[in-house]
Tab-separated table of C-alpha atoms in Angstrom:
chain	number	residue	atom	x	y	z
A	1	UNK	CA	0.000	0.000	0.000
A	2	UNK	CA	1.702	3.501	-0.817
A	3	UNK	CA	2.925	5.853	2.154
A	4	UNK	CA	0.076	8.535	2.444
A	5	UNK	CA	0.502	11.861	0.656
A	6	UNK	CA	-1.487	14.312	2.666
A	7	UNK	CA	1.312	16.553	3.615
A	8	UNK	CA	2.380	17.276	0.137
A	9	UNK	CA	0.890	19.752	-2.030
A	10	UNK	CA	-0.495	18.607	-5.450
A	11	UNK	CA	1.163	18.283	-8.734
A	12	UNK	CA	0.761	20.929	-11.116
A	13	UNK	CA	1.653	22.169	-15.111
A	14	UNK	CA	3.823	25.123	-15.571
A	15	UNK	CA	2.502	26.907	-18.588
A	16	UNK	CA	4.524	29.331	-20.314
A	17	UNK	CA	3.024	32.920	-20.399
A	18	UNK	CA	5.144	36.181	-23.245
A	19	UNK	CA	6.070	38.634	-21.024
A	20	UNK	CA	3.886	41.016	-22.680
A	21	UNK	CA	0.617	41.136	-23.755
A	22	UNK	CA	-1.051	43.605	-26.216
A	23	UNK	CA	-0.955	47.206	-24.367
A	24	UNK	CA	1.534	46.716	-21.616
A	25	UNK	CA	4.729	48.510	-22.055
A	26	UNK	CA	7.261	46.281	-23.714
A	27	UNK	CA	10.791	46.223	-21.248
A	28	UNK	CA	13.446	43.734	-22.167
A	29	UNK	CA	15.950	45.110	-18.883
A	30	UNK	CA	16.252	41.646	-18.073
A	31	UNK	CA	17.827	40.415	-21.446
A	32	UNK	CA	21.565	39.977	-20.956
A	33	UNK	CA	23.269	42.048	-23.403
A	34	UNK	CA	27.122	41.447	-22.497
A	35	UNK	CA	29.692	43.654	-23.636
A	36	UNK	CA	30.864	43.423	-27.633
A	37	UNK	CA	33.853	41.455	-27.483
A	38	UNK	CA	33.670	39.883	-24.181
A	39	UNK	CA	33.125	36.018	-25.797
A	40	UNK	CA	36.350	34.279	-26.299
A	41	UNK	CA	36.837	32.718	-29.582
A	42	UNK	CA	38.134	29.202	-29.251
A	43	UNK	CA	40.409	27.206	-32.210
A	44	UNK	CA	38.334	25.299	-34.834
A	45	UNK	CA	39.917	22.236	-34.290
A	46	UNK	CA	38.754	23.022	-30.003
A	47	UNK	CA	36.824	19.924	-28.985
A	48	UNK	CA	33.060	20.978	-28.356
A	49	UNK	CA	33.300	19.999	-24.993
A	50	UNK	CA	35.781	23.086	-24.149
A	51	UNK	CA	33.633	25.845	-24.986
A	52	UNK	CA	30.291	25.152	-23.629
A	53	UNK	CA	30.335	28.963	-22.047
A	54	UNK	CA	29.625	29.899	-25.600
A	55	UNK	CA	26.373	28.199	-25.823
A	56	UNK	CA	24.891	30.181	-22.993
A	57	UNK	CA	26.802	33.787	-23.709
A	58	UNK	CA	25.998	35.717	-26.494
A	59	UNK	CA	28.713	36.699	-29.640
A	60	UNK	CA	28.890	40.302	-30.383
A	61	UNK	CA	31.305	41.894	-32.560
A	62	UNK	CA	29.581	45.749	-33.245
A	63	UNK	CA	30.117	47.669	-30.051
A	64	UNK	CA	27.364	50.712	-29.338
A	65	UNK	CA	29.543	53.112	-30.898
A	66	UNK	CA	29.755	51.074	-34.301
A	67	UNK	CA	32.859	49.944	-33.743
A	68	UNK	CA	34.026	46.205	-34.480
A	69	UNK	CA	35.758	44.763	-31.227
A	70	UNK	CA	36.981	41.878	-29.683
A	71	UNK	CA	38.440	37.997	-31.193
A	72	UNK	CA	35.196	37.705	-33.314
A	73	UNK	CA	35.513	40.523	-35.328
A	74	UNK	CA	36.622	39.183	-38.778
A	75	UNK	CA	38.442	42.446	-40.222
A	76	UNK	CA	36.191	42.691	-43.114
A	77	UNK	CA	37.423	45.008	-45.904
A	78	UNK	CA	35.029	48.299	-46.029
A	79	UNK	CA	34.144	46.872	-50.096
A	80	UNK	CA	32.686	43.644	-48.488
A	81	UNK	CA	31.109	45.359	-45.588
A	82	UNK	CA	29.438	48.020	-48.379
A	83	UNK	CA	28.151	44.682	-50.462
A	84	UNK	CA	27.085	43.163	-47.246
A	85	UNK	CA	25.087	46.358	-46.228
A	86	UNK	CA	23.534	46.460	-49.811
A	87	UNK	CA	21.929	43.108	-49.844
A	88	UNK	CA	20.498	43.637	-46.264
A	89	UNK	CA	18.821	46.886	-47.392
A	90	UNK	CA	17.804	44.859	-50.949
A	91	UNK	CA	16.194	42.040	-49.062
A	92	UNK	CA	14.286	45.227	-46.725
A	93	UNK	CA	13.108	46.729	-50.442
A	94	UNK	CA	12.189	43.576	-51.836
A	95	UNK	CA	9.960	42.897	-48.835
A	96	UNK	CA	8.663	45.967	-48.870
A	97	UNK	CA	7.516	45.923	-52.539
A	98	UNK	CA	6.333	42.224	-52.076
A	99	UNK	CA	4.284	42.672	-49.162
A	100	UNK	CA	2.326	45.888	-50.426
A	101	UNK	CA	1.679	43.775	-53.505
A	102	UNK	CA	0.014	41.133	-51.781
A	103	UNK	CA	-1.893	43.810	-50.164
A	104	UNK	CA	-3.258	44.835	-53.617
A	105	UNK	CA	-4.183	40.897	-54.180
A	106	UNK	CA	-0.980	40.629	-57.001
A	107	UNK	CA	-0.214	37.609	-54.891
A	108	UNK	CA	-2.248	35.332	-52.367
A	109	UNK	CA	0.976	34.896	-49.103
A	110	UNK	CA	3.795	36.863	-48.399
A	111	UNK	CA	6.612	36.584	-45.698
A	112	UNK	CA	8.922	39.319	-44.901
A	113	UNK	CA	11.886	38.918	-42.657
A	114	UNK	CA	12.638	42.759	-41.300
A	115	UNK	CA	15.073	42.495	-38.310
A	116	UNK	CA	16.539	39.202	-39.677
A	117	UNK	CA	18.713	40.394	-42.753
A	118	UNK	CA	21.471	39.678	-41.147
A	119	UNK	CA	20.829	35.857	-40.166
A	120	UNK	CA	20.463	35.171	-44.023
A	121	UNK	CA	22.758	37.627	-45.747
A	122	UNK	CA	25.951	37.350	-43.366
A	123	UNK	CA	25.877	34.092	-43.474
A	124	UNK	CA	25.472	33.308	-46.758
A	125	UNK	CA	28.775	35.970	-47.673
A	126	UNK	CA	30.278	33.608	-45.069
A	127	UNK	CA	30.029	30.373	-46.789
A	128	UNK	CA	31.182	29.506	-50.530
A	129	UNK	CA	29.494	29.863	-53.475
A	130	UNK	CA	28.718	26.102	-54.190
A	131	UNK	CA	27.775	25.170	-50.221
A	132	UNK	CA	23.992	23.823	-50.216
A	133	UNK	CA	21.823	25.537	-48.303
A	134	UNK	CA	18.968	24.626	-46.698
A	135	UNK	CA	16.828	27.105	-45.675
A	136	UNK	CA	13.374	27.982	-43.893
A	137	UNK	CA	10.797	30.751	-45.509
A	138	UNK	CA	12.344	33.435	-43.900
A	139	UNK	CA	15.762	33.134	-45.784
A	140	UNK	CA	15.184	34.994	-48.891
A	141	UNK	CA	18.650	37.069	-48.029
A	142	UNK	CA	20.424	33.733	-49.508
A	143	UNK	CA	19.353	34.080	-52.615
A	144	UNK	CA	19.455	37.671	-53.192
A	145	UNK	CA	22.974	37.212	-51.595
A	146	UNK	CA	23.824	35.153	-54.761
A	147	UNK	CA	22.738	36.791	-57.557
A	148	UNK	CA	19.281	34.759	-58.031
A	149	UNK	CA	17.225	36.959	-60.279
A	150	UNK	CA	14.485	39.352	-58.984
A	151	UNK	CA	12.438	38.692	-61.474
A	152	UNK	CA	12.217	34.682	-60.884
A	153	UNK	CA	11.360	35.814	-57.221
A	154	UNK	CA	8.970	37.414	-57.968
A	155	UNK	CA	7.081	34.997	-60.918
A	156	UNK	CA	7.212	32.459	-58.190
A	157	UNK	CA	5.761	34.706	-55.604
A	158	UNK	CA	3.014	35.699	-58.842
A	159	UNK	CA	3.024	31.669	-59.766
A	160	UNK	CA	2.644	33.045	-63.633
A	161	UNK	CA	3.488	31.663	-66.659
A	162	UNK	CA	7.418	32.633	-65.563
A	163	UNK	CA	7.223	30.745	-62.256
A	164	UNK	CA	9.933	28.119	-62.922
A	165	UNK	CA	8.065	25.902	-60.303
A	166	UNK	CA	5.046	26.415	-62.621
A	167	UNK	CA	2.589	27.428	-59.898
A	168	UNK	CA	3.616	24.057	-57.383
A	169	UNK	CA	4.378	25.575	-54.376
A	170	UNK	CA	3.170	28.095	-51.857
A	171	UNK	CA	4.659	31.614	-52.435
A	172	UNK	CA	7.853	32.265	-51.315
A	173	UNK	CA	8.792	28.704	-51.150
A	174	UNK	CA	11.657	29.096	-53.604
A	175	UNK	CA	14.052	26.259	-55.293
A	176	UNK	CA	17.103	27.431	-56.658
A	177	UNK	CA	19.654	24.101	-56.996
A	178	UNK	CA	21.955	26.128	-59.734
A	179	UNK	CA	22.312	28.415	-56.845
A	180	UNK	CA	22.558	26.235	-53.719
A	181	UNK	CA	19.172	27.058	-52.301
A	182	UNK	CA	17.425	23.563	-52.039
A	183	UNK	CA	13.192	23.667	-51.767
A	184	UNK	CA	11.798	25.456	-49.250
A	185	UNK	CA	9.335	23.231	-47.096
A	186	UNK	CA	6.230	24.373	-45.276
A	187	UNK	CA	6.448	21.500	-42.867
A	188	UNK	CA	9.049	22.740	-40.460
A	189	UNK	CA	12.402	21.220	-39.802
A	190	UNK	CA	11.976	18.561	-42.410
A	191	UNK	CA	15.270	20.539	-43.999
A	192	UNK	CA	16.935	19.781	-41.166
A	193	UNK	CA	17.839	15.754	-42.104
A	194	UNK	CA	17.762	16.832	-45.532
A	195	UNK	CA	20.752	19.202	-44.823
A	196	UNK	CA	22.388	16.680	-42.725
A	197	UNK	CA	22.055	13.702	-45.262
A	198	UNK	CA	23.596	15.695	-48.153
A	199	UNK	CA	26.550	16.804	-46.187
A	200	UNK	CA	26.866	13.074	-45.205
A	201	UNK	CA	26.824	12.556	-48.653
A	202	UNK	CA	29.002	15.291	-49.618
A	203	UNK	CA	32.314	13.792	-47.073
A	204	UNK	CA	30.822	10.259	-48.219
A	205	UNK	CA	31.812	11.100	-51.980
A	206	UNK	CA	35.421	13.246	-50.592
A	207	UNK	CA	33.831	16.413	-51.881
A	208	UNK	CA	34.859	20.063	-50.337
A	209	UNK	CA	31.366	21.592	-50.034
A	210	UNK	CA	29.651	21.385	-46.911
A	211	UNK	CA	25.933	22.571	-45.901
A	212	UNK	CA	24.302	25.057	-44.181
A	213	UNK	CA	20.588	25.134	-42.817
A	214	UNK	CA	18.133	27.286	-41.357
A	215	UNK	CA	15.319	27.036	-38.817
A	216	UNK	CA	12.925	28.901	-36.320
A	217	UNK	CA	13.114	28.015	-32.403
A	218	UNK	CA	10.185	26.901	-32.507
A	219	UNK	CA	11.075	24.195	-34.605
A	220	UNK	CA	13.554	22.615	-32.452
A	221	UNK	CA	10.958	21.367	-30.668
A	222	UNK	CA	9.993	19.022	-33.566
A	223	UNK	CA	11.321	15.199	-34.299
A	224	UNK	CA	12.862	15.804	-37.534
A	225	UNK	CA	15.093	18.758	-35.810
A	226	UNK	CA	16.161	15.914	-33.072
A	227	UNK	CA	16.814	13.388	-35.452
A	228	UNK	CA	19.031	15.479	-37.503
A	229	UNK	CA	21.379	16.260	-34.398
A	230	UNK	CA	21.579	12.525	-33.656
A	231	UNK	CA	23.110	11.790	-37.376
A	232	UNK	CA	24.963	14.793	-37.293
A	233	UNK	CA	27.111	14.123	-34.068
A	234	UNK	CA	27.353	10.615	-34.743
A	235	UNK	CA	28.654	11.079	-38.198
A	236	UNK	CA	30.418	14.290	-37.797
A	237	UNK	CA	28.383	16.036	-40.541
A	238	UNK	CA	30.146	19.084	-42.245
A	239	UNK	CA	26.901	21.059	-41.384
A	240	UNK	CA	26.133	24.394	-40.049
A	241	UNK	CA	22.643	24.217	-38.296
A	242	UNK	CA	21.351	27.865	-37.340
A	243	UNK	CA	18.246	28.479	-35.185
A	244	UNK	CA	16.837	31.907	-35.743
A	245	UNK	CA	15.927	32.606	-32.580
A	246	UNK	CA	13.262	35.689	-33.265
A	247	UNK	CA	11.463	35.151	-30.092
A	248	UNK	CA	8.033	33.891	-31.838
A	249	UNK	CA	6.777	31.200	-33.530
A	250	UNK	CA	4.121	31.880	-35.611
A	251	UNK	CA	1.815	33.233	-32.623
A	252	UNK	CA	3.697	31.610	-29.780
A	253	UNK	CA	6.516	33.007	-27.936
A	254	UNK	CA	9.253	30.802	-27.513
A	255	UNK	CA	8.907	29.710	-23.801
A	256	UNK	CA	6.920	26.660	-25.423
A	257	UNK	CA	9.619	25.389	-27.165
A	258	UNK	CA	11.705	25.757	-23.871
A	259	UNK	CA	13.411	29.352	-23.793
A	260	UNK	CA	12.329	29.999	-20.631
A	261	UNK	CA	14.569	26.569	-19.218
A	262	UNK	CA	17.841	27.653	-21.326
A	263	UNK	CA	19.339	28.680	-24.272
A	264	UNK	CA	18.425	26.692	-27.813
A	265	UNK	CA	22.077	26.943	-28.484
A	266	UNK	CA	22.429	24.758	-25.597
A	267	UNK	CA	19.981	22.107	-27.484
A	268	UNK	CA	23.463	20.983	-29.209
A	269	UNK	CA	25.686	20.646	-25.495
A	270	UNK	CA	23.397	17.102	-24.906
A	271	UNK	CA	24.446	16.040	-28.475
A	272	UNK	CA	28.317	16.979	-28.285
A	273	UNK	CA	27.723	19.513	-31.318
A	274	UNK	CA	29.646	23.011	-31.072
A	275	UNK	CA	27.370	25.935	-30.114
A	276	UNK	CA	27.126	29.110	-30.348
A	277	UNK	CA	24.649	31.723	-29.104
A	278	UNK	CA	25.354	35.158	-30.966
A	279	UNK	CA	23.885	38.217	-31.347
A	280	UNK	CA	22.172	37.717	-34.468
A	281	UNK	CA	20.869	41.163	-35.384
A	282	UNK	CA	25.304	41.603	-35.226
A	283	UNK	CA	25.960	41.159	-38.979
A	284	UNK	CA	29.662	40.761	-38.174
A	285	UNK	CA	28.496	38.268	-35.794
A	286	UNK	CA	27.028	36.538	-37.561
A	287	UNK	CA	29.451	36.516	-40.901
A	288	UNK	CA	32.236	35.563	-37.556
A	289	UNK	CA	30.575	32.597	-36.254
A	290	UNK	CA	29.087	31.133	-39.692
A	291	UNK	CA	33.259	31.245	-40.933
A	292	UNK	CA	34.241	29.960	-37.944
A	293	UNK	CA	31.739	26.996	-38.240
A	294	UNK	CA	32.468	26.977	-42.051
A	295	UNK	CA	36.337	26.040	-41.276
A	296	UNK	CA	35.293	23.767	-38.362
A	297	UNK	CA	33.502	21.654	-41.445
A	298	UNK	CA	35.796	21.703	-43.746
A	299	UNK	CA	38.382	20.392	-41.573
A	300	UNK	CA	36.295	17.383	-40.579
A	301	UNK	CA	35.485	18.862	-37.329
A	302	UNK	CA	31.771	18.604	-36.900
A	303	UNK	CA	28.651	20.241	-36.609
A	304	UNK	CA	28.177	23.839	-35.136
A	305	UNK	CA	24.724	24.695	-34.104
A	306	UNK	CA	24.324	28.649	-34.084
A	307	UNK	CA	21.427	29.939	-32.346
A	308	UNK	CA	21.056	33.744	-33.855
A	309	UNK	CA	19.315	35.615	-30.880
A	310	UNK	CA	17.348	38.230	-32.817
A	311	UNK	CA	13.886	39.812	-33.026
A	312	UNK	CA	10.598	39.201	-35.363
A	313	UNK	CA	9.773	42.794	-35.909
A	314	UNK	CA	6.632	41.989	-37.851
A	315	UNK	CA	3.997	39.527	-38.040
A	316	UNK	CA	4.473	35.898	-38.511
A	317	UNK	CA	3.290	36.094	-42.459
A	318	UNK	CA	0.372	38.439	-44.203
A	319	UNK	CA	-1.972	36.512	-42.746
A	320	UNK	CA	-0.883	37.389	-39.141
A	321	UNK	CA	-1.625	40.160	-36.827
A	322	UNK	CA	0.744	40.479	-34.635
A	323	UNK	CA	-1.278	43.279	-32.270
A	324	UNK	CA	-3.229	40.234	-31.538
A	325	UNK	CA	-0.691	39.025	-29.574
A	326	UNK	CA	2.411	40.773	-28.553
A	327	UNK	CA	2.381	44.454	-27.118
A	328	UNK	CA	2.971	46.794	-29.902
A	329	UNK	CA	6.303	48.064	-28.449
A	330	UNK	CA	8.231	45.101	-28.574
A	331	UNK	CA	10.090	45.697	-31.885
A	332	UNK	CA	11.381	49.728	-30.862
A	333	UNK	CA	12.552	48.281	-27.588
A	334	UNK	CA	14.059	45.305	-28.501
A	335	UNK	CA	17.638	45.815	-26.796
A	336	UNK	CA	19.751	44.663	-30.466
A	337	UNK	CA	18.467	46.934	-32.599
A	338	UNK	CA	17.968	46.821	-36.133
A	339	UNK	CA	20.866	44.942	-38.495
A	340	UNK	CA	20.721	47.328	-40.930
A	341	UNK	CA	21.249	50.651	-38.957
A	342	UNK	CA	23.639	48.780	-37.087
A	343	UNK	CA	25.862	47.942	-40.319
A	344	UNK	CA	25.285	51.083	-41.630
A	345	UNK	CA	26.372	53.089	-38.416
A	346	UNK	CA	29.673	50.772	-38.720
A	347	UNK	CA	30.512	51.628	-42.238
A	348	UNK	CA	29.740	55.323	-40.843
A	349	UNK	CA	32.256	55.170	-37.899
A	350	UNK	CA	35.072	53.659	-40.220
A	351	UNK	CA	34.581	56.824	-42.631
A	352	UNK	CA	33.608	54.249	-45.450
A	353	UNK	CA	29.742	55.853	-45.394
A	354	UNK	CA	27.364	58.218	-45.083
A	355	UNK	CA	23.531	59.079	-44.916
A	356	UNK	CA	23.105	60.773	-47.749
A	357	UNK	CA	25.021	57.470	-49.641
A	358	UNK	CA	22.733	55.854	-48.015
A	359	UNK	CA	19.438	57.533	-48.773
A	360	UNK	CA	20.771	57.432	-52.300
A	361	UNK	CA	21.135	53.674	-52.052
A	362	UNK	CA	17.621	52.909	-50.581
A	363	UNK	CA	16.273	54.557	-53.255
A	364	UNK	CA	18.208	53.248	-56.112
A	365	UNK	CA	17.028	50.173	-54.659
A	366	UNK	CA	13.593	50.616	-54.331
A	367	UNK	CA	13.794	51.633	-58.104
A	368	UNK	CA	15.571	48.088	-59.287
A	369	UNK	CA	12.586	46.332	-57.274
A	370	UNK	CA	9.958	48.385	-59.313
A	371	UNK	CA	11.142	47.348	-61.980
A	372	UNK	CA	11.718	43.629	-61.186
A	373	UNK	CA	8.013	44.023	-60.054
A	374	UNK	CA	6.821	45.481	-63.978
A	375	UNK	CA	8.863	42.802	-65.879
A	376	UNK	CA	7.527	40.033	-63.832
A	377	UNK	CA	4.217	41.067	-63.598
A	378	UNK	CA	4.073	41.052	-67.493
A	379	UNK	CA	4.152	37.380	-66.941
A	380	UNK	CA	0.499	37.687	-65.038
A	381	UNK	CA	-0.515	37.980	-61.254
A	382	UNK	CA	-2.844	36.556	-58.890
A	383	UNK	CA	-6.191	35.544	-60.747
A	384	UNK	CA	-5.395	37.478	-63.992
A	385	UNK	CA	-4.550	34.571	-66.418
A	386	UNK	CA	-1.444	34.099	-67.950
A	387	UNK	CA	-0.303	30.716	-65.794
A	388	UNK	CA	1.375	27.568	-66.963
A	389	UNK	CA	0.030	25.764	-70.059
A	390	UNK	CA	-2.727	23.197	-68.788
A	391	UNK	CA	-0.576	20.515	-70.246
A	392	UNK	CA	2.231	20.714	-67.706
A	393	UNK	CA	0.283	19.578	-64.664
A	394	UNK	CA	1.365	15.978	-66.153
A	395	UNK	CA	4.944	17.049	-65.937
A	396	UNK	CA	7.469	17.496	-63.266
A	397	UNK	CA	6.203	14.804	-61.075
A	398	UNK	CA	8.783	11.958	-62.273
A	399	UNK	CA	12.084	11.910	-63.552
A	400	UNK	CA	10.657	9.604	-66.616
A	401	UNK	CA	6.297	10.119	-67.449
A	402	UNK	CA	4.977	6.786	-66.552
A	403	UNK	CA	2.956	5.665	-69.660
A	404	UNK	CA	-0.383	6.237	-68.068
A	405	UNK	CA	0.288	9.489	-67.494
A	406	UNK	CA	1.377	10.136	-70.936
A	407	UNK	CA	-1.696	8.321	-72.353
A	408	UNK	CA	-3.974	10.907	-69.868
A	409	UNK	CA	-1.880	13.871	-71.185
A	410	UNK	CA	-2.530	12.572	-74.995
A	411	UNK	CA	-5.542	12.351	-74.168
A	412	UNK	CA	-6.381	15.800	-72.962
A	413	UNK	CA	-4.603	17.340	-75.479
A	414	UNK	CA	-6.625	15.581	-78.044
A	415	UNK	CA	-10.115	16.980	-76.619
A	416	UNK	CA	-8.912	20.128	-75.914
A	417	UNK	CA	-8.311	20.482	-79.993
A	418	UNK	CA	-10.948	18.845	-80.672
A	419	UNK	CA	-12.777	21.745	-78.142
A	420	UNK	CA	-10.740	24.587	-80.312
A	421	UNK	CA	-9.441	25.429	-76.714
């Protein structure tokens, strides 16, 4: 018979509860923010187990004067640091001009990421050319990072007659392979064994390229993001696993994935993976770490998980509100600022910048993006015509058309003439 339990009290759930709600006053004073600098920066070749500080610290590089200090800073040329600061403020215009245009019903979904420009661009200038990347839907910065074409961007986001996915996927949901950016997924995480199999694949074959992928907190808390840590340490994957740490997942703040317990750079300490927590609204940070985890790979050291600690400063998608939610304050007073202004204000202290360069830049920018937006809107918008020949709905599927799809599309082709359609 079990003891009696009278004298002790009884068992209850802790549920998680944001800080703020819609109209209280948004303070973050209890965020630790440690100096710029402060984080030592330990040897690739450093066994994960010597480091674990790093996991539970925070990387900074940009002090709040602009200035680059400390053993992370990576003593980037002011060229580099201009093209770095360029594609941040392209991915802000291209945004911009997408989401207003799904406003106007050009497009059915749109996803900005403002506040997170650094997370996709840095990174990306960090790696090589022909890593694979494998990226969540807020990672558009990789692609404009490497060239991809506005235009194509945008015919996907239409899903016109120009969409090279011809109208398959959800907006935004980009595949790029000629330009390392494999298929964006709306079921989250699954890119996270993806990314992991093809860099097993990659040191399987004695290739040079490693991977790099991308994923919300939120989604740590899902199998796929587990399994992939197993294979990864086991195998020593040349992988880069980032968690974009923005604070919400779609609608739920990230104590219910387990912020409020510990870091989600410390997700990798159980696993034996390298972590890093940085300061991911730090471009330099963020360019530091990614290198850092990019030789570490290369040099058949292992994973590095990288949590970037940054802020959502909009709503989930275009089908969010935000106010709903979260007190309206929260962006202005989130202690990190915003990546751009923070790049910008570096260029500014090393004399390499200036405002009205700037302002000159934002709207030569805005200008390219109009005119992305005219040439790929010749191609047709939401509900206006102009999409992918009927025919091609047979296509695409498999490598070879079975024959019974080829008899269906023969078919169809056949009535259609025979309908003068």
């Amino acid at each position: 018979m079990d003891a009696p339990r009278a004298n002790l009290p009884p068992l209850s759930l802790h549920v998680p509860e944001p800080k703020f709600r819609p109209g209280d006053e948004a303070d973050f004073s209890d965020v630790d923010v440690p100096p710029a600098g402060s984080a030592r920066r330990p040897d690739t070749a450093e066994p994960a187990s010597s480091f674990h500080e790093l996991a539970y610290s925070l990387v900074r590089v940009l002090d709040e004067s602009g200035q680059a200090v400390g053993p992370w800073n990576p003593r980037l040329d002011p060229e580099a640091l201009r093209k770095m600061l360029r594609a941040m403020a392209m991915v802000r215009a291209f945004d911009e001009r997408m989401f207003r245009a799904q406003r106007q019903g050009k497009t059915s979904f749109y996803m900005k990421s403002t506040g997170e420009e650094a997370v996709s661009v840095a990174a990306t200038m960090a790696l090589a050319g022909d890593d694979m990347c494998f990226p969540s839907y807020r990672q558009q910065g990789i692609l404009i990072t490497r060239g991809y074409p506005l235009v194509t961007m945008m015919n996907q986001i239409y899903s016109n007659k120009g969409d090279p996915l011809q109208g398959r996927q959800l907006p935004i949901m980009y595949s790029a392979r000629d330009h390392g950016f494999f298929s964006i997924s709306g079921n989250l995480a699954t890119q996270y064994p993806q990314a992991v199999g093809w860099a097993m694949a990659s040191a399987a074959k004695g290739d040079t390229r490693i991977a790099a992928t991308w994923c919300g907190e939120g989604s740590t808390a899902e199998g796929d993001f587990h399994s992939a840590m197993t294979f990864a340490t086991v195998y020593k994957a040349p992988v880069i696993l980032n968690v974009v740490n923005n604070q919400w997942a779609i609608s739920s703040f990230s104590g219910f994935a387990g912020a409020e317990a510990t870091t989600f750079a410390a997700r990798a300490v159980g696993y034996g993976i390298a972590a890093l927590r940085i300061d991911g609204n730090d471009a330099l940070a963020v360019y530091a770490a990614t290198q850092w985890a990019a030789e570490r790979a290369r040099t058949n050291q292992g994973p590095t998980l990288i949590e970037h600690f940054t802020y959502r400063a909009e709503g989930h998608s275009t089908s969010d509100d935000p106010t709903a939610y979260r007190s309206a304050g929260e962006p202005n007073a989130w202690p990190l600022g915003d990546p751009v202004r923070r790049l910008k204000e570096h260029l500014i202290a090393l004399g390499e910048w200036d405002e009205e360069r700037h302002a000159a830049q934002d709207l030569e920018l805005a200008e390219e993006v109009k005119r992305a937006q005219k040439e790929a809107e010749k191609n047709g918008i939401l509900g206006h015509g102009m999409h992918q020949p009927f025919e091609t709905m047979f296509e695409g599927v498999f490598e070879e058309m079975p024959w019974h799809l080829r008899e269906q599309s023969e078919q169809m082709i056949a009535e259609r003439k025979a309908a003068g359609i």
